[in-house]
Coordinates of C-alpha atoms in Angstrom, one line a residue:
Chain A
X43 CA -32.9 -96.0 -99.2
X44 CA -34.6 -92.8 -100.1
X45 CA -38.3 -92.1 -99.7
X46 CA -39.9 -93.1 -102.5
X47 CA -41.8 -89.9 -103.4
X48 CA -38.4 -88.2 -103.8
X49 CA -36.4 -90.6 -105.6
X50 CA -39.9 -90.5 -108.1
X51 CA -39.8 -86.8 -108.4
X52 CA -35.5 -87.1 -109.1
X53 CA -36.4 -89.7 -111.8
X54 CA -38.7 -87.3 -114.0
X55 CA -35.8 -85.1 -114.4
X56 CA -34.9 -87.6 -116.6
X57 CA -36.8 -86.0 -119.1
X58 CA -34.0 -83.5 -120.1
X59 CA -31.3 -86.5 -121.1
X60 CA -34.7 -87.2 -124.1
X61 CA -35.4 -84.2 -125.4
X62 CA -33.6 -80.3 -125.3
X63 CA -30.4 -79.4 -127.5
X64 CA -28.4 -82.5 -128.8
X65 CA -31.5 -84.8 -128.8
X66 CA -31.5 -85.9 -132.0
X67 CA -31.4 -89.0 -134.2
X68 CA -28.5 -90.0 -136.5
X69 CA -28.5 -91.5 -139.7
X70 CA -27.2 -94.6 -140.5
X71 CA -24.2 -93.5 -142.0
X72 CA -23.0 -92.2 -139.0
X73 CA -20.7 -94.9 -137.5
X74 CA -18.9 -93.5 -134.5
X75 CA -18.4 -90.3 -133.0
X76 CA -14.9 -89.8 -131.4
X77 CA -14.2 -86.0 -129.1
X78 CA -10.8 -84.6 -128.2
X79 CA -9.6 -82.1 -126.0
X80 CA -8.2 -80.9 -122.8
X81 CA -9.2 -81.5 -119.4
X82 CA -9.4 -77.8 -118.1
X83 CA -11.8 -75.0 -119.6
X84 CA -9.1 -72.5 -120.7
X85 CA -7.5 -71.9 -123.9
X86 CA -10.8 -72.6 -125.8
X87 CA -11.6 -75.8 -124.6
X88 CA -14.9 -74.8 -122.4
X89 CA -17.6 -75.3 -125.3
X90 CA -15.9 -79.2 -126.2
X91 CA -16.5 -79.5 -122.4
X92 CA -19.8 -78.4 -122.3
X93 CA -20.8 -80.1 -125.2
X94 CA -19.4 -83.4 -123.7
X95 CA -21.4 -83.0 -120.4
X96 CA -25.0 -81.5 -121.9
X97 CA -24.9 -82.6 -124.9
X98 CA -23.4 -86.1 -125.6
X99 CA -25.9 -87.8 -123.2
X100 CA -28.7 -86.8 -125.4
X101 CA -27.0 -87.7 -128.6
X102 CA -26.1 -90.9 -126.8
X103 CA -29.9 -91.8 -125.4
X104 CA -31.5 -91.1 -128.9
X105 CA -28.3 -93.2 -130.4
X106 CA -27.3 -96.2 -128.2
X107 CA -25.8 -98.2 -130.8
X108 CA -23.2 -95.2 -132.0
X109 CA -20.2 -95.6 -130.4
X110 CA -19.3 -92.6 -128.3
X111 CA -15.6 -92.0 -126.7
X112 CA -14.0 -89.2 -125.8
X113 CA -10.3 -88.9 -125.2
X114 CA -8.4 -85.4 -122.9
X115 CA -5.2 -84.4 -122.7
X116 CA -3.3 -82.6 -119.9
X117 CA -2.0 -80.2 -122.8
X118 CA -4.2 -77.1 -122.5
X119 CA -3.1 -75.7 -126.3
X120 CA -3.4 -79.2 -127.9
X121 CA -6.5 -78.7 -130.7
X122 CA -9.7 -79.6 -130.0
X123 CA -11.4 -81.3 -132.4
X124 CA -14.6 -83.5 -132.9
X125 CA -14.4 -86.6 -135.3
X126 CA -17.3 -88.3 -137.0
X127 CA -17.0 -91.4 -139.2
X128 CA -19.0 -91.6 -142.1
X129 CA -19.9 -95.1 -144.1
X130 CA -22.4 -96.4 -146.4
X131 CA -25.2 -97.3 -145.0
X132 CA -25.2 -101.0 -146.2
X133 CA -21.2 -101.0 -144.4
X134 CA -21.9 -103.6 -140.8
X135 CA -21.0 -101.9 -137.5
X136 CA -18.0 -101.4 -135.9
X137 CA -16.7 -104.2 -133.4
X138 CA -16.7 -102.3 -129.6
X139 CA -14.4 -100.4 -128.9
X140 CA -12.0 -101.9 -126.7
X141 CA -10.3 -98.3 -124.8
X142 CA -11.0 -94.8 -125.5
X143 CA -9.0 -94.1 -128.6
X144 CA -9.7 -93.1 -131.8
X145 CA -8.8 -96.1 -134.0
X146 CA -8.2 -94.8 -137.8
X147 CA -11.2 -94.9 -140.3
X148 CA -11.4 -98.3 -142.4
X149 CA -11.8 -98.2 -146.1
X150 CA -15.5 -98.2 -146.2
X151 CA -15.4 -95.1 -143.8
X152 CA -15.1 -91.4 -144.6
X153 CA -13.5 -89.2 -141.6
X154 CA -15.1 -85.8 -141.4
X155 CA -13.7 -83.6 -138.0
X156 CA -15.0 -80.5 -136.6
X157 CA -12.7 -77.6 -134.9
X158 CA -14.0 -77.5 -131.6
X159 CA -11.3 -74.8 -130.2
X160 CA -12.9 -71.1 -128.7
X161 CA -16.6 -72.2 -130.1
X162 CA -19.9 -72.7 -127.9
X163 CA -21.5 -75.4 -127.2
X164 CA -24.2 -74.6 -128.9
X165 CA -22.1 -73.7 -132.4
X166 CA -20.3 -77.3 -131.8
X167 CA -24.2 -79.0 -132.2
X168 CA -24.9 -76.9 -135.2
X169 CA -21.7 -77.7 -137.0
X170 CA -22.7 -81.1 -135.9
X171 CA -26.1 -81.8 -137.1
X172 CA -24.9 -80.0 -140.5
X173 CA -22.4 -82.5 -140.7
X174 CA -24.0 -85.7 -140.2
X175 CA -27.8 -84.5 -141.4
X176 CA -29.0 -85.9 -138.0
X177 CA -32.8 -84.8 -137.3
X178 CA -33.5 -83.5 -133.5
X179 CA -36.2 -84.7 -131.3
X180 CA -38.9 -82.4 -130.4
X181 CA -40.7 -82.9 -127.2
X182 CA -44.4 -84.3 -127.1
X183 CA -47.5 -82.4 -125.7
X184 CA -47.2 -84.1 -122.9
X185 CA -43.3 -84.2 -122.4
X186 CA -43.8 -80.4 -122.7
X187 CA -46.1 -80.6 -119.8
X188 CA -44.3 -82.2 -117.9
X189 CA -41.5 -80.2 -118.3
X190 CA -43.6 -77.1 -117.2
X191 CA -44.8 -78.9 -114.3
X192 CA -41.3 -79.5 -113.2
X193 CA -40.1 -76.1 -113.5
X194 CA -42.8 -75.2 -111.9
X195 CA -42.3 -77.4 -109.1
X196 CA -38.6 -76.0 -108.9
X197 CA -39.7 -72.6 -108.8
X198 CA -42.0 -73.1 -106.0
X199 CA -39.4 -75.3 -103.9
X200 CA -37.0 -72.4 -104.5
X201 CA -39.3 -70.1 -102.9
X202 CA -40.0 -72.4 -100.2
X203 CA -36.7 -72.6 -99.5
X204 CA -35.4 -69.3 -99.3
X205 CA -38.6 -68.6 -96.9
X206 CA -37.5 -71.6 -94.6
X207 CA -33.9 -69.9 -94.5
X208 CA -35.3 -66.5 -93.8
X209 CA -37.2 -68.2 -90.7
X210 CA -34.3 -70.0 -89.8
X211 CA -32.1 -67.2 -89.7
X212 CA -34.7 -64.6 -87.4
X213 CA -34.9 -67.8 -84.9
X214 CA -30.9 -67.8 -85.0
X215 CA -30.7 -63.9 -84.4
X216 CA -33.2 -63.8 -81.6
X217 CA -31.4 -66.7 -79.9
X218 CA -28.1 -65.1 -80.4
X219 CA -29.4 -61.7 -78.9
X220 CA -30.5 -63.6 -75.7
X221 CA -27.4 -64.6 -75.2
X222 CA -26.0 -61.6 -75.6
X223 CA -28.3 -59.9 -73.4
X224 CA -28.1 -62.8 -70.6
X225 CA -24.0 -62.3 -71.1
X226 CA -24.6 -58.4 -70.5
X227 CA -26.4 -59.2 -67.1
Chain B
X59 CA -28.2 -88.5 -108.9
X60 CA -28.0 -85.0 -107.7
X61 CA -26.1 -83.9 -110.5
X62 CA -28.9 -84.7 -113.2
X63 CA -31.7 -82.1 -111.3
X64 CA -28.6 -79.6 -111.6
X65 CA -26.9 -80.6 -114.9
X66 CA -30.1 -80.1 -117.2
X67 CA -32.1 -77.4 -115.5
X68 CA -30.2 -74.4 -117.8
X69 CA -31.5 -76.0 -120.5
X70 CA -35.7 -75.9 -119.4
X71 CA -35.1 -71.6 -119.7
X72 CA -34.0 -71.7 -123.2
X73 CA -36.5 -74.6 -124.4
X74 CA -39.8 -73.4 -122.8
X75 CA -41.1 -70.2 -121.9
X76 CA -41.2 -69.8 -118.1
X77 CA -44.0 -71.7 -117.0
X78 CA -47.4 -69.9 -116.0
X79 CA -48.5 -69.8 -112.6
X80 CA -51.2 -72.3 -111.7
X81 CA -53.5 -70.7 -109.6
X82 CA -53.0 -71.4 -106.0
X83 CA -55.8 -72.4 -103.7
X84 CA -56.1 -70.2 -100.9
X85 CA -57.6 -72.1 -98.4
X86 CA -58.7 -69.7 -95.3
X87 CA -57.7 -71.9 -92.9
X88 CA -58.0 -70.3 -89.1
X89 CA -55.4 -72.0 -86.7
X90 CA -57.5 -74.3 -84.6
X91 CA -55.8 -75.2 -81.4
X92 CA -55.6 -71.0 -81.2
X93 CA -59.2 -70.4 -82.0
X94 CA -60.0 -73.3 -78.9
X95 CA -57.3 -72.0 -77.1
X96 CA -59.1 -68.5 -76.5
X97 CA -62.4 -70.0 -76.0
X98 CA -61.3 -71.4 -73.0
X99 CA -59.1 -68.6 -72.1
X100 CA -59.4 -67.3 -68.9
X101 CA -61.4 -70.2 -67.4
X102 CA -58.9 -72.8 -68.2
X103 CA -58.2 -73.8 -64.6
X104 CA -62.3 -74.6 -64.2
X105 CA -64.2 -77.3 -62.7
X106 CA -65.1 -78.2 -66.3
X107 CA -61.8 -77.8 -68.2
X108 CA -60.3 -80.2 -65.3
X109 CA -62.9 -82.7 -65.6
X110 CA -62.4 -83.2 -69.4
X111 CA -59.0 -82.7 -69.3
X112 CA -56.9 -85.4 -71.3
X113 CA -56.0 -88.6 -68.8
X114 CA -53.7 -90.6 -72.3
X115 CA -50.8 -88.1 -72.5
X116 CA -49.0 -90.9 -70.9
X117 CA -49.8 -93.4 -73.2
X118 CA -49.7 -91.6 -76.2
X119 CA -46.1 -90.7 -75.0
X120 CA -45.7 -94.1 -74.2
X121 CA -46.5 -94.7 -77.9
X122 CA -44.7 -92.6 -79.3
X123 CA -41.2 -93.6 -77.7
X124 CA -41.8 -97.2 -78.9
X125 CA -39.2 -98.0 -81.9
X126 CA -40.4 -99.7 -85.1
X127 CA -38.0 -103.2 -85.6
X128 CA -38.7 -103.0 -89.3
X129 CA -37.0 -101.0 -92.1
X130 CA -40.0 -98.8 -93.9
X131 CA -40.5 -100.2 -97.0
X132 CA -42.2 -98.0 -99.9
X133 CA -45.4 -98.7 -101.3
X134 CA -44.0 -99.4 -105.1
X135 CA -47.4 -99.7 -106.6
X136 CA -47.0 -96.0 -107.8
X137 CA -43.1 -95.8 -108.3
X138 CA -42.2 -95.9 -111.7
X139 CA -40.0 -99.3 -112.6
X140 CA -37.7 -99.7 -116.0
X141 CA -36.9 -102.9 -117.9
X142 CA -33.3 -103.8 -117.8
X143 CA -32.7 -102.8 -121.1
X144 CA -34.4 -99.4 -120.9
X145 CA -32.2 -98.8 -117.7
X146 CA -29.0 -99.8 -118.9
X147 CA -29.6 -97.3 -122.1
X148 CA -30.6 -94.5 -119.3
X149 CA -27.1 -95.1 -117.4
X150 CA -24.9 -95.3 -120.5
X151 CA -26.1 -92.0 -121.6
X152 CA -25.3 -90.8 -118.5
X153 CA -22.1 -92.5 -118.8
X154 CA -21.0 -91.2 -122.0
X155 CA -17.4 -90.6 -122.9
X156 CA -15.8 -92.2 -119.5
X157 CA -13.5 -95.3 -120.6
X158 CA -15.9 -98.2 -120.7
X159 CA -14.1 -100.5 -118.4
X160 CA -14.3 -97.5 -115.7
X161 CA -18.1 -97.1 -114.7
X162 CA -19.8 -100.0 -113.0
X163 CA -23.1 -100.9 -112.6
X164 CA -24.2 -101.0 -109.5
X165 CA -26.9 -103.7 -108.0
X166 CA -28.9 -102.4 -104.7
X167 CA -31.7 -105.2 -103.4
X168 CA -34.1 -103.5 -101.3
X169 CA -35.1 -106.2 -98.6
X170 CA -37.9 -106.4 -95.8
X171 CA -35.8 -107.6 -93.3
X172 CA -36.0 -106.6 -89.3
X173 CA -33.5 -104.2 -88.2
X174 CA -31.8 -106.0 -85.7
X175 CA -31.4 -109.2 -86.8
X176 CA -29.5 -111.3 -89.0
X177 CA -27.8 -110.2 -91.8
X178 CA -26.8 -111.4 -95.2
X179 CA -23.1 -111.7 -95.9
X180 CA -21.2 -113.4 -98.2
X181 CA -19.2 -113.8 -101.7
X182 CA -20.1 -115.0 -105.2
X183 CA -18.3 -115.2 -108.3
X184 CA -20.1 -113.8 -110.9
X185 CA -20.2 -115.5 -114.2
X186 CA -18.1 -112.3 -116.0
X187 CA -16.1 -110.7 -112.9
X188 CA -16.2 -106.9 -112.3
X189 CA -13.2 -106.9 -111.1
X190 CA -10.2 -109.4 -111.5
X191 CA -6.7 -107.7 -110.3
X192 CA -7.0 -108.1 -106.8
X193 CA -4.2 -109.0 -104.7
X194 CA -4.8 -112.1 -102.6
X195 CA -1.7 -112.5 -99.6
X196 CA -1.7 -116.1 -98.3
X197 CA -0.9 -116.8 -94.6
X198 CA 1.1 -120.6 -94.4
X199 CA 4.1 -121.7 -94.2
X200 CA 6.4 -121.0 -96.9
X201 CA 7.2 -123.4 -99.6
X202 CA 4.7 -126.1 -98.3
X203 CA 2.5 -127.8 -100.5
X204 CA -0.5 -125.1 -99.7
X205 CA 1.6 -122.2 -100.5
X206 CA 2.6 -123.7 -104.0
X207 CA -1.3 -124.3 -104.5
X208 CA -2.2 -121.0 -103.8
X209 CA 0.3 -119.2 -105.7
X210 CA -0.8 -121.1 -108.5
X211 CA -4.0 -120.3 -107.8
X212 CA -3.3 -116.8 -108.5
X213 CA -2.5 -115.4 -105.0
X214 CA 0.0 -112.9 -105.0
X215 CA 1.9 -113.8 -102.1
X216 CA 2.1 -116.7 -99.0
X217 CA 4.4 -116.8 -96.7
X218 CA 4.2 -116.3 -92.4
X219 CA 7.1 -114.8 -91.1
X220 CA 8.4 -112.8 -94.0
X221 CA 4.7 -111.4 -94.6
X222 CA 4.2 -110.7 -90.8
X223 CA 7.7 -108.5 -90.8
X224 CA 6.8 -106.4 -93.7
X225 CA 3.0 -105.7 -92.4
X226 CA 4.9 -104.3 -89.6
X227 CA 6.8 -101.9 -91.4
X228 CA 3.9 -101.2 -93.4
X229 CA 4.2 -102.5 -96.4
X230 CA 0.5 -104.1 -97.3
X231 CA 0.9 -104.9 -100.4
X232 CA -2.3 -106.8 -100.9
X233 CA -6.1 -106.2 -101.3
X234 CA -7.5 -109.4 -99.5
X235 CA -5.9 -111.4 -96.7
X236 CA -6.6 -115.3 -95.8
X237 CA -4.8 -117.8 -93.3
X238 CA -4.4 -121.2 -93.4
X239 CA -6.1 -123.2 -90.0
X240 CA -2.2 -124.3 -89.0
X241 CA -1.1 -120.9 -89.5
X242 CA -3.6 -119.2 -86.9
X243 CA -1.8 -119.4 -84.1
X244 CA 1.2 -117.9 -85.5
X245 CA -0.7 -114.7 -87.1
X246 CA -2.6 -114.1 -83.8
X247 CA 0.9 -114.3 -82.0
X248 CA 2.5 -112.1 -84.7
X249 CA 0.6 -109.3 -83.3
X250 CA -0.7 -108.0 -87.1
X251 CA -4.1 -107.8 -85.7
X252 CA -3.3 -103.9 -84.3
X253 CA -2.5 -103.0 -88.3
X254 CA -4.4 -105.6 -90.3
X255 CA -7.9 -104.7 -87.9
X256 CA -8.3 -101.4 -88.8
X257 CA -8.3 -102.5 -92.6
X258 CA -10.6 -105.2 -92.4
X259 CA -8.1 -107.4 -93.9
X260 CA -7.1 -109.5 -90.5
X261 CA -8.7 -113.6 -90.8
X262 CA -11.1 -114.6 -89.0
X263 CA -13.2 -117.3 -88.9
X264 CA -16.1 -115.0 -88.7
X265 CA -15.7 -113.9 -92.0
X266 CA -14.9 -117.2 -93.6
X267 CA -11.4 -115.8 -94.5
X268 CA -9.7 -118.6 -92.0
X269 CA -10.0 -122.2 -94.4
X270 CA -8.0 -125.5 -94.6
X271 CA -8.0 -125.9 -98.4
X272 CA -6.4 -122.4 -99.3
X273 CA -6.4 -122.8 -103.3
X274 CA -9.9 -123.1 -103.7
X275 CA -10.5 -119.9 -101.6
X276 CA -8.0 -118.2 -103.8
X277 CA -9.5 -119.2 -106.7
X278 CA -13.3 -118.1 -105.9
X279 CA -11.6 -114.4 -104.6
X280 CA -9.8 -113.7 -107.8
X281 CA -12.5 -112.0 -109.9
X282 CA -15.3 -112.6 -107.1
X283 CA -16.6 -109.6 -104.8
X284 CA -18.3 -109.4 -101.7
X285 CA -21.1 -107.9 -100.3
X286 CA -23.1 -107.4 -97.2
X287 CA -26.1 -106.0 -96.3
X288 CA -26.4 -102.8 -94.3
X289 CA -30.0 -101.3 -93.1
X290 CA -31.9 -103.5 -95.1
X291 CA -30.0 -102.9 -98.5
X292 CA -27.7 -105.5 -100.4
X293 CA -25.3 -103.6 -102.4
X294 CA -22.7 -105.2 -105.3
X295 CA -21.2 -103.8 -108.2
X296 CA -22.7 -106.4 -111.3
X297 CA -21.2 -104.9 -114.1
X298 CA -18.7 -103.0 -116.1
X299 CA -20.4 -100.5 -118.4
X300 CA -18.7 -102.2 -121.5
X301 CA -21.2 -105.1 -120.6
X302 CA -23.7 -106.3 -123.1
X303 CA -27.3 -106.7 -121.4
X304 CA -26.7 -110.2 -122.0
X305 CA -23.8 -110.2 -119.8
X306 CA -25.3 -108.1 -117.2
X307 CA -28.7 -110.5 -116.9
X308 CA -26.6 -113.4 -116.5
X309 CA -24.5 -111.5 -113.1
X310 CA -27.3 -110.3 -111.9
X311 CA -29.6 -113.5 -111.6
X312 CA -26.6 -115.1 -110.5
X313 CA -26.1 -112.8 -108.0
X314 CA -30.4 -113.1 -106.7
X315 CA -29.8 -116.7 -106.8
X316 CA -27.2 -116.4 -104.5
X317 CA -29.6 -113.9 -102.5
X318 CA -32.0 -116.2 -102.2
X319 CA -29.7 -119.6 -101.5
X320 CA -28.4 -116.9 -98.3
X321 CA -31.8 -116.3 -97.2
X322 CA -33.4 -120.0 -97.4
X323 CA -30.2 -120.5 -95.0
X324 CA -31.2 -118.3 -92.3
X325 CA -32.9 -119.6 -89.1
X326 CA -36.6 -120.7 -89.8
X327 CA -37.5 -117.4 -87.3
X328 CA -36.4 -114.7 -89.3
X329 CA -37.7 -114.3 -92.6
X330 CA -36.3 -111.9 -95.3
X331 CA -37.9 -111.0 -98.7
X332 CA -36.6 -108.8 -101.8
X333 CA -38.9 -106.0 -101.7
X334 CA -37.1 -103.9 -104.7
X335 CA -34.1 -104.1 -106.8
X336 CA -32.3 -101.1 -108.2
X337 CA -30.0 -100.5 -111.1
X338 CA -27.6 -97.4 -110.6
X339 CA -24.5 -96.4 -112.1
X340 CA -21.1 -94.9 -111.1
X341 CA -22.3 -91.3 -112.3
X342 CA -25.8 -92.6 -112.6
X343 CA -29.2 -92.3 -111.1
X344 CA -30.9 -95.7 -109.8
X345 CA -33.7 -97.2 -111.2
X346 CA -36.1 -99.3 -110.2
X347 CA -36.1 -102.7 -111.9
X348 CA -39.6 -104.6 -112.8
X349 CA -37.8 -107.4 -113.4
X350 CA -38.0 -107.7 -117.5
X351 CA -35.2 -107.7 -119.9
X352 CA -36.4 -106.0 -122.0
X353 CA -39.8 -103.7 -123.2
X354 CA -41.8 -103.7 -126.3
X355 CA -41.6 -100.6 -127.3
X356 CA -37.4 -100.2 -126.6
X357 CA -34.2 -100.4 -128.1
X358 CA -32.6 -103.7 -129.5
X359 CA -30.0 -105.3 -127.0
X360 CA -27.4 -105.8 -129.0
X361 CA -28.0 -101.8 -129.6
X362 CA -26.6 -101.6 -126.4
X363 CA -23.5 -103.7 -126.7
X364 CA -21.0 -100.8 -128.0
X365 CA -19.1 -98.3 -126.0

């Protein structure tokens, strides 16, 4: 297994999947959230995507018990669209989800969807949290911290970094210069 | 787990300023050996310099060639350990949006454990299998008693000659291969080993895939899994991600139990001990267990029981 040290420093990224755009808490009323679109980025599909991969993890952590599923198609110009059912909030739970379709809305439920297509990902979260009323999660004084203490460890492992290559690369050009010069002789 | 360092880091820019520069501590530090190095510098081949000259370069070379036996094993005092509730929300937020019966979870047991000797190898059936379409092929003579019992048992197919002329051509149409003790002789003489080898599917006795009562073998391989240890880790996939933490808790103590049963069976000489267990995910990170279901301040677990 890894060292310990770096599997540590690895695990405080985890940081970002709590708090930073889409962490934010539902309202009961919100009973699942259902995404469709394609599997490629063009034809207006690359905010959906994006929104799906930064995004939905956060609204997942902060949610658990929301059911979350996502279904793509191979057809590039099919819509993309992002559904969220709505229900009292005295209505029980869904049953889980079985596969990754959208079953329809029962008669307790009110089906509200979003137009995804040629919009960013950022746009997509806005219309969200409009929509359901969810309230984000800000970060802590000491979530902010740490956050800061991670970016500045990534700034200074960056620089580290390219200064290892830059040594690297004079040892590789001296050795290949003496073997040009033995070749010569 | 690389991906999550990568995945989030645009996002630290637009949240927070950039962060301000701690001031470093410049430490004047003169390179020692060179500093001594010059001291002695001309009069290095001196009565004196001889006389105290080092005499252990030998030994400490000597040292230094020696190879530990052991695994290292972390110090886990200061690593940072989840409950398995706390973890399984973690990995199903990084799981979001894949079909639910498509990520697994993923057990890794940490072990101190000498490198060279014994190791742990076996199957179990877990009390909700991971995975339970596998394709069992049955080596016995056809239409005998045993074939009946296995194909009832759920194998896919038994037969000798027939099985032996299409492995031949190529066609392996099966995930898992085991061979009656009468019927050894005839797959060792069919000359599959050459194809089957390679696979890892060829019976042996080694690796308990050679039995006399062929049912009860199919039986525990449909919908059980395997696993072996390799430098010091036991890894075995616990869990569908559509599991409720119920579910999961129940696979993995059956699967320490069966850990444990594997290492009380071992010679009394060599002794092997969990030393950390880690829950990771198909697109997850692992974490580091501490062994309770759940934490005080977490979610509910049937929170975690939807897709």
């Amino acid at each position: 297994m890894v060292q310990i040290a770096q599997r540590m420093r690895r695990l405080r990224t985890l940081l970002a999947i709590r708090i930073g755009p889409g962490a934010a808490v539902l309202p009961p009323t919100v009973s699942r959230i259902h995404m469709d679109f394609a599997v490629r980025i063009n034809q207006g599909h690359r905010g959906p995507r994006h929104f799906w991969r930064h995004m939905l993890p956060r609204l997942k952590y902060h949610n658990p018990a929301v059911p979350m599923t996502i279904s793509r198609t191979e057809d590039q110009t099919a819509p993309a669209t992002l559904s969220v059912w709505l229900r009292d909030s005295t209505f029980p739970p869904n049953p889980n989800p079985a596969s990754s379709e959208a079953p329809t809305p029962t008669s307790a439920e009110r089906l509200v969807t979003i137009d995804m297509k040629n919009k960013s990902e950022n746009e997509i979260l806005d219309a969200f949290l409009a929509t359901t009323q969810g309230t984000p999660v800000y970060p802590t004084p000491e979530e902010k911290q740490l956050a800061l203490d991670i970016e500045e460890y990534r700034a200074k492992s960056l620089k580290d970094s390219l200064r290892a290559k830059a040594v690297r690369e004079a040892e590789l050009r001296e050795k290949k210069m003496l073997e040009m010069a033995r070749g010569a002789v | 787990m690389a991906s999550i360092a990568s995945r989030f880091t645009s996002c630290w820019s637009r949240i927070f300023s950039p962060a301000p520069r701690r001031p470093h501590l410049q430490c004047p530090l003169v390179p020692l050996q060179q500093a001594r190095g010059a001291a002695i510098g001309g009069g290095a081949h001196s009565l004196n310099a001889q006389k105290y000259k080092r005499k252990d370069t030998a030994t400490a070379a000597k040292k230094k060639n020696k190879a530990r036996n052991t695994f290292i094993n972390y110090d886990l005092k200061r690593a940072e350990q989840f409950s398995l509730c706390d973890a399984m929300r973690y990995i199903r937020a990084f799981e979001v949006g894949y079909p639910p019966s498509s990520p697994k979870y993923e057990l890794h047991v940490k072990l101190r454990t000498l490198k060279n000797g014994p190791i742990l190898r076996n199957r179990l059936r877990l009390p909700h299998p991971v995975k339970t379409d596998v394709r069992i092929c049955v080596i016995c003579p056809p239409d005998s008693p045993t074939a009946v019992a296995a194909l009832k048992a759920g194998a896919a197919m038994a037969g000798d000659e027939e099985i032996f002329a299409a492995i031949k051509e190529g066609k392996i149409e099966f995930d898992r291969c085991i061979c009656h003790v009468d019927s050894l002789q005839a797959l060792n003489k069919a000359g599959v080993a050459r194809i089957l080898g390679p696979r890892g599917l060829m019976p042996s006795a080694k690796t308990g895939t050679v039995v006399k009562d062929v049912a009860i073998m199919v039986r525990d391989l449909v919908g059980g899994s395997e696993y072996k240890e390799r430098l010091g880790v036991v890894r075995m996939s616990v869990g569908q991600l559509a599991f409720t933490p119920d579910q999961l808790q129940r696979n993995i103590r059956a699967f320490m139990e069966q850990l444990r049963k594997d290492m009380g069976l071992l010679s009394d000489r060599v002794s092997k001990e969990v030393h950390e267990v880690v829950l990771s995910s198909t697109h997850g990170p692992g974490f580091s267990l501490n062994g309770e279901f759940k934490s005080p301040s977490g979610v509910p677990p049937k929170d975690l029981s939807v897709a």
